[in-house]
XYZ file of N, CA and C in Angstrom:
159
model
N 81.717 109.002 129.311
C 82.667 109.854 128.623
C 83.950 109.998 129.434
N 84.045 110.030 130.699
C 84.842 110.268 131.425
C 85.895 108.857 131.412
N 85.440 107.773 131.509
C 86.262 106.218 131.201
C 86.952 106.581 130.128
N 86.083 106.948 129.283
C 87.275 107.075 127.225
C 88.034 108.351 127.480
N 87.836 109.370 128.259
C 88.743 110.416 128.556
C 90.411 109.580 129.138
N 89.665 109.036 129.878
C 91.085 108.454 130.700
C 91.629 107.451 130.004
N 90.870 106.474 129.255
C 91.729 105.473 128.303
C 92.526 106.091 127.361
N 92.570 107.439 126.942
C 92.581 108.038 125.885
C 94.059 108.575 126.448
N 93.993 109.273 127.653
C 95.029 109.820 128.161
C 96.101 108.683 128.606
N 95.532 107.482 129.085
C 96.366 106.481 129.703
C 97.050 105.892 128.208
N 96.401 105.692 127.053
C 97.055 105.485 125.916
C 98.355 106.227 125.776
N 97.962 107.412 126.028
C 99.149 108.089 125.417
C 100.190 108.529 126.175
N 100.021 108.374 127.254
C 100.907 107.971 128.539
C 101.693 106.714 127.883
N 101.532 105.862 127.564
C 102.222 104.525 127.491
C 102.296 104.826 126.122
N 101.842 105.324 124.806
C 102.434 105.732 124.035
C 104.086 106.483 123.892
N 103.651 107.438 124.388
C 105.197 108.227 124.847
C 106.594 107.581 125.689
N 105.615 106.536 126.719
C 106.740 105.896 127.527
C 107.623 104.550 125.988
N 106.784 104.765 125.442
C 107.374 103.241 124.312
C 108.187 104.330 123.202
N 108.330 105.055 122.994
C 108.456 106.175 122.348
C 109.892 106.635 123.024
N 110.091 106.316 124.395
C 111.004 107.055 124.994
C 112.178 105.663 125.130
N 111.339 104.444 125.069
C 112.537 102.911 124.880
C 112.637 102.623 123.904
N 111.998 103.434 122.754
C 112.686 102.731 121.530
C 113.744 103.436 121.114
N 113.630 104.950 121.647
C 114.494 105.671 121.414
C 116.135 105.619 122.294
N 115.787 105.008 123.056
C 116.818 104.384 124.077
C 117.606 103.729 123.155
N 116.731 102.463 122.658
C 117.312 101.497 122.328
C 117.828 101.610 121.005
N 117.704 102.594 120.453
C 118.509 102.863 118.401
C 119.755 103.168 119.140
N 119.754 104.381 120.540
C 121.117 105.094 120.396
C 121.719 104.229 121.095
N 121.972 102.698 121.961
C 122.310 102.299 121.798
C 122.577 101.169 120.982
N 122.092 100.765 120.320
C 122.376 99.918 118.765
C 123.174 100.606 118.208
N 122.824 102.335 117.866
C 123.514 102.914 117.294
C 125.642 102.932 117.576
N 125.528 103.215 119.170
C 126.557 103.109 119.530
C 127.412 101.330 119.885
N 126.550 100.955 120.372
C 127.324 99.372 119.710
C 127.772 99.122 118.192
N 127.018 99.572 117.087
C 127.541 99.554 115.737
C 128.920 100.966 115.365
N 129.049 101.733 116.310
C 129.709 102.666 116.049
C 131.325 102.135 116.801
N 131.252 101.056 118.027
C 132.061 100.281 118.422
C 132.780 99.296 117.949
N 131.458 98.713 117.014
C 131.742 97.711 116.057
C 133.141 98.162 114.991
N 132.448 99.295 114.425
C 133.188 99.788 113.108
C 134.612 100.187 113.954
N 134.827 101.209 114.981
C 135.731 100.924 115.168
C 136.645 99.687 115.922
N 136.488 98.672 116.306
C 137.459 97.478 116.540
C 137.788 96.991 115.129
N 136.478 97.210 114.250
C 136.722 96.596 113.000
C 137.794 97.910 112.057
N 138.200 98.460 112.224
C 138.636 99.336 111.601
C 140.417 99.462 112.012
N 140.284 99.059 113.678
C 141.748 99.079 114.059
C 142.819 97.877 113.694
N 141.095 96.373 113.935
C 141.827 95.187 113.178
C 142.696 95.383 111.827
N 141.904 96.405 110.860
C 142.393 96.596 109.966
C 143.431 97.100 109.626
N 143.558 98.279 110.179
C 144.845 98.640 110.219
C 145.871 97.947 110.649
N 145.861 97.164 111.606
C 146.750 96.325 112.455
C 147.147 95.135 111.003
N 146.136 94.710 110.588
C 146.233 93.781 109.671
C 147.340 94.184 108.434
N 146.661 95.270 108.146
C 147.754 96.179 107.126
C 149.042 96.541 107.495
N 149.237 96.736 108.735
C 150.731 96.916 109.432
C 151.499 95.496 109.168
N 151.045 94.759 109.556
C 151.683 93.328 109.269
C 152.093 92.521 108.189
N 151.100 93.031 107.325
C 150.829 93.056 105.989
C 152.609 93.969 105.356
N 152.328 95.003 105.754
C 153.824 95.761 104.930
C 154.861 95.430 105.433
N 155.174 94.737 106.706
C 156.379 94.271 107.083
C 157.075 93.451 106.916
Protein backbone atom coordinates (compact mmCIF):
# COMPACT_ATOMS: atom_id res chain seq x y z
CA UNK A 1 0.00 0.00 0.00
CA UNK A 2 2.66 2.25 0.80
CA UNK A 3 4.45 1.85 -3.09
CA UNK A 4 0.73 2.99 -4.63
CA UNK A 5 0.69 5.76 -1.90
CA UNK A 6 3.83 7.15 -3.37
CA UNK A 7 3.11 6.42 -7.11
CA UNK A 8 -0.01 8.17 -6.51
CA UNK A 9 1.64 11.21 -4.96
CA UNK A 10 4.67 11.10 -7.43
CA UNK A 11 1.86 11.18 -10.24
CA UNK A 12 0.64 14.15 -9.19
CA UNK A 13 3.74 15.81 -8.51
CA UNK A 14 4.53 15.54 -12.25
CA UNK A 15 0.98 16.11 -12.97
CA UNK A 16 1.06 19.69 -11.65
CA UNK A 17 4.70 20.22 -12.87
CA UNK A 18 3.12 19.58 -16.72
CA UNK A 19 0.28 21.71 -15.70
CA UNK A 20 2.66 24.49 -14.74
CA UNK A 21 4.61 24.16 -18.69
CA UNK A 22 1.75 24.11 -20.45
CA UNK A 23 0.66 26.96 -18.84
CA UNK A 24 3.96 28.64 -19.52
CA UNK A 25 3.75 27.83 -22.83
CA UNK A 26 -0.13 29.35 -24.01
CA UNK A 27 1.10 32.71 -22.30
CA UNK A 28 3.75 32.69 -24.34
CA UNK A 29 2.11 31.66 -27.68
CA UNK A 30 -0.31 33.88 -26.40
CA UNK A 31 2.09 36.81 -26.37
CA UNK A 32 4.00 35.97 -29.57
CA UNK A 33 0.44 36.10 -31.34
CA UNK A 34 -0.28 39.37 -29.54
CA UNK A 35 3.24 40.61 -31.24
CA UNK A 36 2.21 39.17 -34.27
CA UNK A 37 -1.07 41.24 -34.53
CA UNK A 38 0.68 44.10 -33.64
CA UNK A 39 3.68 44.29 -36.42
CA UNK A 40 0.81 43.13 -38.48
CA UNK A 41 -1.31 45.96 -37.67
CA UNK A 42 1.49 48.77 -37.93
CA UNK A 43 2.42 47.20 -41.48
CA UNK A 44 -0.95 48.18 -42.06
CA UNK A 45 -1.21 51.27 -41.24
CA UNK A 46 2.09 52.12 -42.78
CA UNK A 47 0.64 50.50 -45.91
CA UNK A 48 -2.40 52.79 -45.75
CA UNK A 49 -0.19 55.88 -45.23
CA UNK A 50 1.38 55.25 -48.54
CA UNK A 51 -1.54 54.25 -49.95
CA UNK A 52 -3.17 58.06 -49.42
CA UNK A 53 -0.19 59.84 -50.59
Amino acid sequence: MKTANTIQENCGDIYAEAKDINEARAQKAAEADFEDAECTEAESTEAEESVEE
